[in-house]
Tab-separated table of C-alpha atoms and ligand atoms in Angstrom:
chain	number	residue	atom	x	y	z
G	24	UNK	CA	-1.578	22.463	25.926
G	25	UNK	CA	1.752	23.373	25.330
G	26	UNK	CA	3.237	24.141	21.863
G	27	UNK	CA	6.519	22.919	20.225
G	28	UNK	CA	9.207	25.694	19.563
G	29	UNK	CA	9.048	27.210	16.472
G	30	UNK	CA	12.473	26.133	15.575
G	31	UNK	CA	11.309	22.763	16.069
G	32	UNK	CA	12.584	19.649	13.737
G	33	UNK	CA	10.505	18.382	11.210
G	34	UNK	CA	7.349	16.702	12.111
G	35	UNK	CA	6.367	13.553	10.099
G	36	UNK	CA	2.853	12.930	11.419
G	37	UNK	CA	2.168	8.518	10.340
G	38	UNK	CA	4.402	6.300	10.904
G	39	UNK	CA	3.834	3.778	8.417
G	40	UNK	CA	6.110	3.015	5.048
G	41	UNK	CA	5.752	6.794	3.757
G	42	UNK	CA	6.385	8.720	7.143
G	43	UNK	CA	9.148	5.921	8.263
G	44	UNK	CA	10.817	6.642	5.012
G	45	UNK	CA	11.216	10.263	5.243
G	46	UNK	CA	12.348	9.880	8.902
G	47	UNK	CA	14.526	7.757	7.682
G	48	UNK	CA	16.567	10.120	5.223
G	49	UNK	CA	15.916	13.082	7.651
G	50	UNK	CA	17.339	11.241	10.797
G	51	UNK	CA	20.296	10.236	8.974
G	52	UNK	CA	21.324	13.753	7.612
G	53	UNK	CA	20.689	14.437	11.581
G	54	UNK	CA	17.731	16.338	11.563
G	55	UNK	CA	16.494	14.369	14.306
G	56	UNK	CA	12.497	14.221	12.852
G	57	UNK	CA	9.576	13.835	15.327
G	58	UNK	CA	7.813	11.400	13.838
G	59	UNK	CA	3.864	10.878	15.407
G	60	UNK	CA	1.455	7.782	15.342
G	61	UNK	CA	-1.391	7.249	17.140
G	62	UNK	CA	-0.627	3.524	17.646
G	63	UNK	CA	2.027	2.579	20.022
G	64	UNK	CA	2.490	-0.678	18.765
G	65	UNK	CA	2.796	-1.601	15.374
G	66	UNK	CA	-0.594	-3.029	13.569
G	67	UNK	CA	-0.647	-5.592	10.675
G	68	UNK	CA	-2.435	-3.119	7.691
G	69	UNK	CA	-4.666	-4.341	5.163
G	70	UNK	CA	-2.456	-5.136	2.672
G	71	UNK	CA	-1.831	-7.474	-0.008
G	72	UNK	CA	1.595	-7.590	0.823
G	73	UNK	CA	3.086	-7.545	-2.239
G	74	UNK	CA	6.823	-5.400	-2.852
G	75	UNK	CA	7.789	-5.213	-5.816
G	76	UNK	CA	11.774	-5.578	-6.876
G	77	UNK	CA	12.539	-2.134	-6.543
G	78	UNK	CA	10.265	-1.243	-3.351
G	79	UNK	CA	13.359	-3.777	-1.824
G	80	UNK	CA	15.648	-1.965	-3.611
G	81	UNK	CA	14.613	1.601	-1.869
G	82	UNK	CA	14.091	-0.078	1.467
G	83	UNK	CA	17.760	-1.338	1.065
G	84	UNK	CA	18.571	1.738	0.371
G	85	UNK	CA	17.010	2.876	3.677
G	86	UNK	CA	19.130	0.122	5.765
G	87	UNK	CA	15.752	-2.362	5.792
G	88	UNK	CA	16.647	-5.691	4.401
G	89	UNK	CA	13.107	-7.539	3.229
G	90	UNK	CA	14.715	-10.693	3.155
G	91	UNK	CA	16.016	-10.561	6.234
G	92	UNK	CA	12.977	-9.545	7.962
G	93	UNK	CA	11.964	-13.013	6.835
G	94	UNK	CA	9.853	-12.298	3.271
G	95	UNK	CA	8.985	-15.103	1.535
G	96	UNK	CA	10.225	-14.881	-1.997
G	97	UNK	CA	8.577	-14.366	-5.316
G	98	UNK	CA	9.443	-14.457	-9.143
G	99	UNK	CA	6.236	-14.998	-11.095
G	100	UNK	CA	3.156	-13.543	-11.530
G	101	UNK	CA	0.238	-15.972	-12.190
G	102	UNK	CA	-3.157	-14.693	-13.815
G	103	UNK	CA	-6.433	-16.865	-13.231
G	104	UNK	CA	-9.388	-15.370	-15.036
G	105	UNK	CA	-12.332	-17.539	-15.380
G	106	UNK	CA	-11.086	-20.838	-16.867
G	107	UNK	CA	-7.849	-19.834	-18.074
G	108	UNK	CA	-4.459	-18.591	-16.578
G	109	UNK	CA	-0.975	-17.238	-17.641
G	110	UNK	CA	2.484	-16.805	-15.744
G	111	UNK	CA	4.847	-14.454	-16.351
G	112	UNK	CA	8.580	-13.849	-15.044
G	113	UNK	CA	8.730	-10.805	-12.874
G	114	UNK	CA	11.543	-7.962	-14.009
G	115	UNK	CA	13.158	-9.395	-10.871
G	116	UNK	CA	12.534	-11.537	-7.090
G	117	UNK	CA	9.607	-9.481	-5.277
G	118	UNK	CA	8.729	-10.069	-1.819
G	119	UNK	CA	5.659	-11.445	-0.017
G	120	UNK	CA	5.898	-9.822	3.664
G	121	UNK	CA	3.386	-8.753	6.493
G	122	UNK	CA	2.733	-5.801	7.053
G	123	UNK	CA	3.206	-6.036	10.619
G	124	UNK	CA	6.839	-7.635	9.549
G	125	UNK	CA	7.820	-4.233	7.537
G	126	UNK	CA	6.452	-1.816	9.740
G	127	UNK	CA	8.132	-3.038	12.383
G	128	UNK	CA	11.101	-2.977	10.623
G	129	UNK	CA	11.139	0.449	9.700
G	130	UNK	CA	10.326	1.989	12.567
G	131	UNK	CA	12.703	0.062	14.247
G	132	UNK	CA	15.431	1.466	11.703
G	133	UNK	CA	13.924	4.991	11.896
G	134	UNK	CA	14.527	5.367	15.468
G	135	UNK	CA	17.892	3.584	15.460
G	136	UNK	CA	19.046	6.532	13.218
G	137	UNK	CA	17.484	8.954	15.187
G	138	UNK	CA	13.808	9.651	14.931
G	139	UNK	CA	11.965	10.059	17.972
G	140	UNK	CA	8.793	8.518	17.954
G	141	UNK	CA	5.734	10.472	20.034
G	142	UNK	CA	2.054	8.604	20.396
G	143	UNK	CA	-0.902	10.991	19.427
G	144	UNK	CA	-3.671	11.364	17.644
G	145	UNK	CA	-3.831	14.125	14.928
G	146	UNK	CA	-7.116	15.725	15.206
G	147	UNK	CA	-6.863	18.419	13.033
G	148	UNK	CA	-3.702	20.203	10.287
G	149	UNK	CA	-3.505	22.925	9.257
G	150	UNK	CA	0.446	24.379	7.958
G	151	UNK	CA	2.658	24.766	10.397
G	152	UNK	CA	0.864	22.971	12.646
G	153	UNK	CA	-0.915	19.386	13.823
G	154	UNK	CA	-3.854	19.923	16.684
G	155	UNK	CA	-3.099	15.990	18.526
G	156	UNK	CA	-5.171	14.824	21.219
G	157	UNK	CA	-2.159	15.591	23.861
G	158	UNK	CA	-0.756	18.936	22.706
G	159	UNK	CA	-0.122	21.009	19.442
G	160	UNK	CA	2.915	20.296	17.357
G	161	UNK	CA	4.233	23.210	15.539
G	162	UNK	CA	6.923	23.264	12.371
G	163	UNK	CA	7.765	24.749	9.380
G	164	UNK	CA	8.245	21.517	7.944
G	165	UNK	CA	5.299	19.087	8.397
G	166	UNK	CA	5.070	15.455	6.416
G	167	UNK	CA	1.497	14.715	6.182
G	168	UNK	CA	1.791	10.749	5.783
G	169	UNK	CA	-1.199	9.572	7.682
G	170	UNK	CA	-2.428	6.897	4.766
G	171	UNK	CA	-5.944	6.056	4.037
G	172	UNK	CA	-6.538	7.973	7.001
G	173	UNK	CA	-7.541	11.776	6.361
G	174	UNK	CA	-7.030	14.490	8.849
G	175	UNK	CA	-9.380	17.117	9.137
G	176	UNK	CA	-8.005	20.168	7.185
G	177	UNK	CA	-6.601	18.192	4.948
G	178	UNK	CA	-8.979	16.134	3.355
G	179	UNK	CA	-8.653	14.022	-0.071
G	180	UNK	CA	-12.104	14.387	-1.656
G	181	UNK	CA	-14.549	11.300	-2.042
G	182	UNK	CA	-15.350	9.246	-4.557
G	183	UNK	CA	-19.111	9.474	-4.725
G	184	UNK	CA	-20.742	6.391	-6.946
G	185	UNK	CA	-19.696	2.802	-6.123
G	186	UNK	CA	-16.401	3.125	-4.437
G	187	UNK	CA	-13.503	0.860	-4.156
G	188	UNK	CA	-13.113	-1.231	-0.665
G	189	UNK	CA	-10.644	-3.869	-0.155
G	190	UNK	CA	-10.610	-7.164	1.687
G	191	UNK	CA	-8.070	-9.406	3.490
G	192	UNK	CA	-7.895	-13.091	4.737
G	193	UNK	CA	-4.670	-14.885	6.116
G	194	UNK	CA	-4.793	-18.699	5.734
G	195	UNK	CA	-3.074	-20.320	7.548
G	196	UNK	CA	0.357	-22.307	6.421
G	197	UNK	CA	0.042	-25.421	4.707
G	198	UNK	CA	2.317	-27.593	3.222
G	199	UNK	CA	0.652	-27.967	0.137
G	200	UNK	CA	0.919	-24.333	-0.666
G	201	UNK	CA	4.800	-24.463	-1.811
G	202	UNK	CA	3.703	-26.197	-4.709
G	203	UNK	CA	-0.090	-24.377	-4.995
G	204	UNK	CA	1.600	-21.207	-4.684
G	205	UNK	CA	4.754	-21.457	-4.339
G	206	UNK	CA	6.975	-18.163	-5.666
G	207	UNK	CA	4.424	-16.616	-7.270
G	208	UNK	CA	1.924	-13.472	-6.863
G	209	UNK	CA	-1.098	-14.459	-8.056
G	210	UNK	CA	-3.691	-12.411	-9.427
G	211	UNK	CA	-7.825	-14.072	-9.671
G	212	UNK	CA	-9.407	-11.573	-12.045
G	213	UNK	CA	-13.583	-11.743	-11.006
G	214	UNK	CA	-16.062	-9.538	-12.034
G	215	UNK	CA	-15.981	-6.182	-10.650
G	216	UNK	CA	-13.384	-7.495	-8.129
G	217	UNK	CA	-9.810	-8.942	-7.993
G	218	UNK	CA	-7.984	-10.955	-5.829
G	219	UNK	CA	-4.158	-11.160	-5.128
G	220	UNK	CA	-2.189	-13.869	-3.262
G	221	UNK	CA	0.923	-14.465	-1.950
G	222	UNK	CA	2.973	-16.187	0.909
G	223	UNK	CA	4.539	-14.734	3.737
G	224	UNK	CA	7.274	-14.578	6.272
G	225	UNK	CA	5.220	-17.032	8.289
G	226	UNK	CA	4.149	-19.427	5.444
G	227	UNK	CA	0.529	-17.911	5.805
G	228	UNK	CA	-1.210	-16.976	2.261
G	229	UNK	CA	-2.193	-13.378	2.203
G	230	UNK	CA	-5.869	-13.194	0.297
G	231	UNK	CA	-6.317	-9.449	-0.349
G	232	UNK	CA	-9.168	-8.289	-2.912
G	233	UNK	CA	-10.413	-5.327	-4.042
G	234	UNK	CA	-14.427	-4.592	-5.576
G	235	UNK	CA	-16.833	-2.496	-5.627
G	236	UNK	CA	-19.015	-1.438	-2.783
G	237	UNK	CA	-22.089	-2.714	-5.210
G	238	UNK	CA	-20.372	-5.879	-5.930
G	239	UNK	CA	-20.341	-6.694	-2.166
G	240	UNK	CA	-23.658	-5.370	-2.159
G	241	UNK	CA	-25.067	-7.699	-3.949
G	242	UNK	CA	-23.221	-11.434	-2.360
G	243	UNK	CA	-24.234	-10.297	0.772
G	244	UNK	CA	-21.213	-9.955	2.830
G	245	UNK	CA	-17.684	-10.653	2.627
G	246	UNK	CA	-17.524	-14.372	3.687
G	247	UNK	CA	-20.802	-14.674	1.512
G	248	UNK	CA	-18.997	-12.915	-1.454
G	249	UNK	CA	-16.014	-15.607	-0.639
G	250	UNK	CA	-18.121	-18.226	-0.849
G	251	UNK	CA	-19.794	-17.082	-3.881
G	252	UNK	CA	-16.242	-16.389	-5.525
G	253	UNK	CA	-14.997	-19.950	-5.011
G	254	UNK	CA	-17.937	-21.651	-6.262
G	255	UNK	CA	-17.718	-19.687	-9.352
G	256	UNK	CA	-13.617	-20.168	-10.378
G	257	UNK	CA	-11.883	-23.093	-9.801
G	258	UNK	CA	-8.403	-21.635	-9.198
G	259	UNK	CA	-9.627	-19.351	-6.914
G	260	UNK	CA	-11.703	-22.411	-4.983
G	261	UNK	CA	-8.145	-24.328	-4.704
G	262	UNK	CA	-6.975	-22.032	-2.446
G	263	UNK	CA	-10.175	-21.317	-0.625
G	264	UNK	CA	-10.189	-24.633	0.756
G	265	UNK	CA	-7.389	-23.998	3.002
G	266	UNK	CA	-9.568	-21.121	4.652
G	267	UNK	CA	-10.579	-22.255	8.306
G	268	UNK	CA	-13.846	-22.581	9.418
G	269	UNK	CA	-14.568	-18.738	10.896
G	270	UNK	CA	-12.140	-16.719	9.020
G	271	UNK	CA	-11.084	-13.517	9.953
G	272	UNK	CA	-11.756	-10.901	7.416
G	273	UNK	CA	-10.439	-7.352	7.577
G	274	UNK	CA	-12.411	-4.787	5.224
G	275	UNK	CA	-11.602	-1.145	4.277
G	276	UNK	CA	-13.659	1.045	2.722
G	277	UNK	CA	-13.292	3.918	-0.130
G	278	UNK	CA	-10.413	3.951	-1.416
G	279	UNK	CA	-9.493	6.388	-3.624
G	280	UNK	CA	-7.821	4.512	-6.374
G	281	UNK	CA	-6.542	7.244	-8.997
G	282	UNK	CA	-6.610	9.878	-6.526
G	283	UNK	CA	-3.024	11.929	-7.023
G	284	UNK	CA	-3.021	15.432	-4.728
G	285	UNK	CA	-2.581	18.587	-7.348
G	286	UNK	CA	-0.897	20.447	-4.571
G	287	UNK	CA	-0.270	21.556	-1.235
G	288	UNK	CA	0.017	23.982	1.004
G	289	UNK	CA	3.590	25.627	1.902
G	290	UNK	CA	5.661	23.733	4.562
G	291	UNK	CA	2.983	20.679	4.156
G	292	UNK	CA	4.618	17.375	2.126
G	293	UNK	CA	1.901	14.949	1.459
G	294	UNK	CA	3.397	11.258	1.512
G	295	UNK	CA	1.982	8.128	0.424
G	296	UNK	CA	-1.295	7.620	0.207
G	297	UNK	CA	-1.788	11.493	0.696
G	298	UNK	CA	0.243	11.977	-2.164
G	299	UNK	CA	-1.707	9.367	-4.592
G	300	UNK	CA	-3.746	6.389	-4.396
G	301	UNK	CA	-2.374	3.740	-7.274
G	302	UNK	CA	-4.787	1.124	-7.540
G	303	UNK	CA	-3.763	-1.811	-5.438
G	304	UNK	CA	-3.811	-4.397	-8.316
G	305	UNK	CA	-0.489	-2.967	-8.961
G	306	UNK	CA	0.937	-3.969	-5.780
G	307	UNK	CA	3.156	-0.625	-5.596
G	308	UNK	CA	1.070	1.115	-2.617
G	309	UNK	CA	4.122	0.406	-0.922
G	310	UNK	CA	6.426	1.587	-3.487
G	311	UNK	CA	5.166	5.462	-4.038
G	312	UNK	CA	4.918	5.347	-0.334
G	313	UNK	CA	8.488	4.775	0.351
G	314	UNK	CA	9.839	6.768	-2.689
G	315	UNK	CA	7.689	9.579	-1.610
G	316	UNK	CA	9.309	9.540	1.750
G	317	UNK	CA	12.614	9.363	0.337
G	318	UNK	CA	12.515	12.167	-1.959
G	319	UNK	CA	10.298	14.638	-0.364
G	320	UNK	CA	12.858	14.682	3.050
G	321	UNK	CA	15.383	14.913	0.398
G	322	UNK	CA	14.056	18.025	-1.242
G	323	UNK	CA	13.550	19.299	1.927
G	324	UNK	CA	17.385	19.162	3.482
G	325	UNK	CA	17.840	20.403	-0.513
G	326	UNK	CA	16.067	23.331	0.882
G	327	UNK	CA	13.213	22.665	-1.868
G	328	UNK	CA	9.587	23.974	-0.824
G	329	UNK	CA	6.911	21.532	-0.537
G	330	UNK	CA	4.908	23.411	-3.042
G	331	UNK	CA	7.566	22.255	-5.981
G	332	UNK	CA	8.174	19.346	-4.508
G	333	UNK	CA	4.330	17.713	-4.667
G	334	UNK	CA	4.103	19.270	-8.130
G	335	UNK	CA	7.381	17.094	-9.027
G	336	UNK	CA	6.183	13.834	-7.236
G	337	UNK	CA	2.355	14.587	-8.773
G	338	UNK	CA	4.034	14.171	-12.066
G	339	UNK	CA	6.088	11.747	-11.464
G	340	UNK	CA	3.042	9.407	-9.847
G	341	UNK	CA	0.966	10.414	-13.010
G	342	UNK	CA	2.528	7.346	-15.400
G	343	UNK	CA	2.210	4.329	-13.274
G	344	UNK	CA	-0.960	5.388	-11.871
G	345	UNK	CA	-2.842	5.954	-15.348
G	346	UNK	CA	-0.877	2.682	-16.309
G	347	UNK	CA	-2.190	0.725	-12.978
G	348	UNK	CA	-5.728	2.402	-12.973
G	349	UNK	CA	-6.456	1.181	-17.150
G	350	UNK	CA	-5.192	-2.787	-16.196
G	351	UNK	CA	-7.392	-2.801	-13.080
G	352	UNK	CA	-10.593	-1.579	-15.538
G	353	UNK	CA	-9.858	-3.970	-17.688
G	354	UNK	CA	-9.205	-7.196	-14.783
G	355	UNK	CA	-12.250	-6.237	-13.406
G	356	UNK	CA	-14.452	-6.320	-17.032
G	357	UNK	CA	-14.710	-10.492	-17.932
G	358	UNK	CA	-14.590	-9.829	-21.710
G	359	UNK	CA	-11.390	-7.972	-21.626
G	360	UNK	CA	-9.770	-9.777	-18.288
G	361	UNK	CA	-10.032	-12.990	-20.641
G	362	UNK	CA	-8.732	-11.327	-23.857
G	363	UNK	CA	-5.544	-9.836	-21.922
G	364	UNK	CA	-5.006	-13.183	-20.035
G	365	UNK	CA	-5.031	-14.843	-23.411
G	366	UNK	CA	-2.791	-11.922	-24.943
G	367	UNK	CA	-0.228	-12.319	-21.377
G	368	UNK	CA	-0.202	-16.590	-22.472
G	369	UNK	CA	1.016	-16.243	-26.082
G	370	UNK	CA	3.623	-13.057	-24.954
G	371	UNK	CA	4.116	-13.500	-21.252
G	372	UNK	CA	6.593	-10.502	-22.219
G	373	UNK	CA	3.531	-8.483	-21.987
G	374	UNK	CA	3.120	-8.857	-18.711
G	375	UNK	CA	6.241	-8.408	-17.526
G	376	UNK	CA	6.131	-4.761	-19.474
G	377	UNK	CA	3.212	-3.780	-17.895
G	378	UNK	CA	4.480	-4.516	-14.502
G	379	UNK	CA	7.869	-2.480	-15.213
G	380	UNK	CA	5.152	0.405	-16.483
G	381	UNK	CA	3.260	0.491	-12.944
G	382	UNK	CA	6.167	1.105	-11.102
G	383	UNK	CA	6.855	4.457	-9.619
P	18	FAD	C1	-6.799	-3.840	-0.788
P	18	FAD	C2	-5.415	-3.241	-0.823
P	18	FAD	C3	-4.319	-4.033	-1.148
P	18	FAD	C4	-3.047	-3.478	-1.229
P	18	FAD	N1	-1.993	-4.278	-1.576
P	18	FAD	C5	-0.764	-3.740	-1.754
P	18	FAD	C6	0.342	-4.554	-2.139
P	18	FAD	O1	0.243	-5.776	-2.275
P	18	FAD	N2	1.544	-3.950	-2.331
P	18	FAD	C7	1.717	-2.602	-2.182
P	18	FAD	O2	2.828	-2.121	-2.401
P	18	FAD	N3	0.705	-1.815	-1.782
P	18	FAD	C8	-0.529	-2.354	-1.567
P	18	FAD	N4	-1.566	-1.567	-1.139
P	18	FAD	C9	-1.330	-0.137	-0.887
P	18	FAD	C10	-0.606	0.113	0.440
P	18	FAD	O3	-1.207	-0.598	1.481
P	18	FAD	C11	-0.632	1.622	0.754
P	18	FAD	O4	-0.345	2.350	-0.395
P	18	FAD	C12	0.394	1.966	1.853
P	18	FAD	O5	0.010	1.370	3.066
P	18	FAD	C13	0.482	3.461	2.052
P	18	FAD	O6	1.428	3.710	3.059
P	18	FAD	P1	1.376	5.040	3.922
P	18	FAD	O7	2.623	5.084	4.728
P	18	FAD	O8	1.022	6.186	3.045
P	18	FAD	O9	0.097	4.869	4.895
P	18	FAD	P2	-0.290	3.762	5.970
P	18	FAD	O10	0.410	2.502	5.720
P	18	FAD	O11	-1.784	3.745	5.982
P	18	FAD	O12	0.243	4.351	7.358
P	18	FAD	C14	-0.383	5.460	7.953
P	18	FAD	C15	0.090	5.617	9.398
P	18	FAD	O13	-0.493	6.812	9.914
P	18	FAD	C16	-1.033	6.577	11.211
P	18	FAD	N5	-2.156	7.513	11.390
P	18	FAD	C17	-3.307	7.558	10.664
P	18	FAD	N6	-4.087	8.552	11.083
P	18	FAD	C18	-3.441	9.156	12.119
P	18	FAD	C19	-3.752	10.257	12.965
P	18	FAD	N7	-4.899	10.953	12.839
P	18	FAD	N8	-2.844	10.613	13.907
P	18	FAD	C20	-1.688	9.925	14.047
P	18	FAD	N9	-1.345	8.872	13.277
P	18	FAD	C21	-2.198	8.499	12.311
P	18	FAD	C22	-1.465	5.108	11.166
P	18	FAD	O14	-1.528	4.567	12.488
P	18	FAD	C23	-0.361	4.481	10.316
P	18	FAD	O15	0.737	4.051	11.098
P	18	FAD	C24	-2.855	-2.094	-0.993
P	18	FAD	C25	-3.953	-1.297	-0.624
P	18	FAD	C26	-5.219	-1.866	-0.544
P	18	FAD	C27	-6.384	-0.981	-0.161
């Protein structure tokens, strides 16, 4: 194996939203990043695909334009729970986009601006340096921004009793769904489970839901839980019907909603999903992983360690994470997804303050 000078730029080790960001800002001040996926080509990630007004506004600010990477617009956000529903105005247009569409986008930009991208597979981390499956990479500056995906060394700890997993469907583009769907995100509240939907670059709808392990547990399987869901809500079985026959469901299991790092090691920025885990409901995954990026390659050509830094961007994660993680217990509890659905009817302003209040 051979090792990377000591000297060496930073290393931003994921190149998804978070790591794409920071190479982003670092390439541009000329810093010339290295930034490390073990995927040459760029997957589609379970995702609801959901960016929120200002996640556009900081990927504009990066040189990636939403719109033009064809995302479908959106300015409302519909509630279904049981037999009743509510719409809201969002603060301002969101975006429904793949994310194969956005990834693609911004790693395009990053290595326009001068990242250079190198394909390997972290093994191990430990600060100042990633173990890959081709060589050792050593820094002093290392961006850990590997997602839901931990790297030995570096672990986020586990969530023990009846963990979070998520789900994702595409149907398929109909013409029915402009008016169906149309410019909204839509949230179907369900017990112990939620799911969101929006349109995409392609006209597809993007089904993504989130439960409990015990709540899939106990329909079977995901199609049977599917099944079960439309049979039991009316809105939700509206859009169901557009399913085909054999759908293709993606899964992912344990996530750590709630989960925000309390600190790092020296040298070692933790991006993204490494940095905190805001429950997807919230649709602004996306959004602390690309303001993350931003700021933490900021404080580093600032010359600020990564020690202060995580403590800053721990804090700063803490509000709209507590804010996200007490609407999802409540859309996923019948009694009280009802009661706030009825509350978001009469004062739809209500719902557009508690989206400002889960933003990063
Ligand atoms: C069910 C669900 C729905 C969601 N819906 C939304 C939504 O609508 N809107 C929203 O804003 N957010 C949403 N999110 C959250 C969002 O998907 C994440 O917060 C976001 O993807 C985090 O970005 P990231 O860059 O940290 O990690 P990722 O997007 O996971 O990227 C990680 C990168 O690291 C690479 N990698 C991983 N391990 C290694 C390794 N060992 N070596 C080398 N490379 C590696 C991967 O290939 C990948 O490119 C949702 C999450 C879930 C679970």
């Amino acid at each position: 194996m051979c090792r990377e000078d000591p000297l060496s730029p930073p290393l931003i080790l994921g190149a998804g939203p978070a790591g794409c960001a920071a190479a982003i800002v670092l390439a541009e001040a000329g810093r010339a990043p290295i930034l490390i996926d073990r995927d040459a080509s760029v997957g589609d990630a379970l995702c609801g695909g959901f960016m929120s007004w200002q996640t556009v506004a900081n990927l504009r600010a990066l040189g990636v334009d939403a719109e033009g990477l064809g995302a479908h617009r959106v300015e409302r956000l519909a509630l279904f729970a049981g037999d009743r529903s509510a719409q809201a105005r969002l603060p301002d247009a969101a975006w429904g986009l793949s994310r194969h569409a956005l990834d693609t986008g911004l790693r395009a930009r990053a290595l326009a601006v001068g990242a250079r991208l190198e394909i390997d597979r972290a093994r191990s981390l430990v600060p100042g340096m990633i173990e890959g499956e081709r060589r050792e990479w050593q820094s002093d500056a290392i961006f850990l921004a590997t997602g839901k995906h931990d790297v030995r060394g570096e672990s986020r700890p586990r969530e023990a009793a009846d963990p979070a997993l998520g789900l994702r469907v595409r149907l398929p583009g109909h013409p029915d769904f402009a008016s169906l769907i149309g410019d909204a995100i839509e949230l179907h509240l369900f017990d112990g489970a939620y799911a969101g939907i929006v349109l995409q670059e392609d006209g597809s709808a993007n089904v993504c839901l989130a439960l409990r392990k015990s709540r899939l547990a106990r329909e079977g399987g995901p199609l049977d839980l599917l099944n079960a869901l439309a049979e039991r809500h009316p809105a939700f079985a509206e859009r169901w019907r557009y399913a085909p026959d054999n759908p293709v469901i993606d899964t992912i299991g344990s996530v750590p909603y709630g989960w925000i790092a309390d600190g790092t090691d020296p040298g070692l920025y933790r991006l993204g999903d490494q940095a905190a885990v805001i429950p997807s409901l919230a649709g602004e995954g996306m959004g602390i992983a690309i303001a993350s990026g931003q700021s933490a390659a900021q404080a580093y050509l600032e010359g600020k360690g990564a020690t202060d830094w995580q403590r800053e961007f721990s804090r700063r994660a803490a509000r709209p994470v507590t804010i996200a993680e007490a609407i999802w217990k409540a859309a996923e509890t019948p009694a009280l997804a009802k009661f706030g659905l009825s509350a978001a009817a009469m004062l739809p302003a209500l719902a557009t303050m508690a989206m400002r209040a889960s933003r990063i």
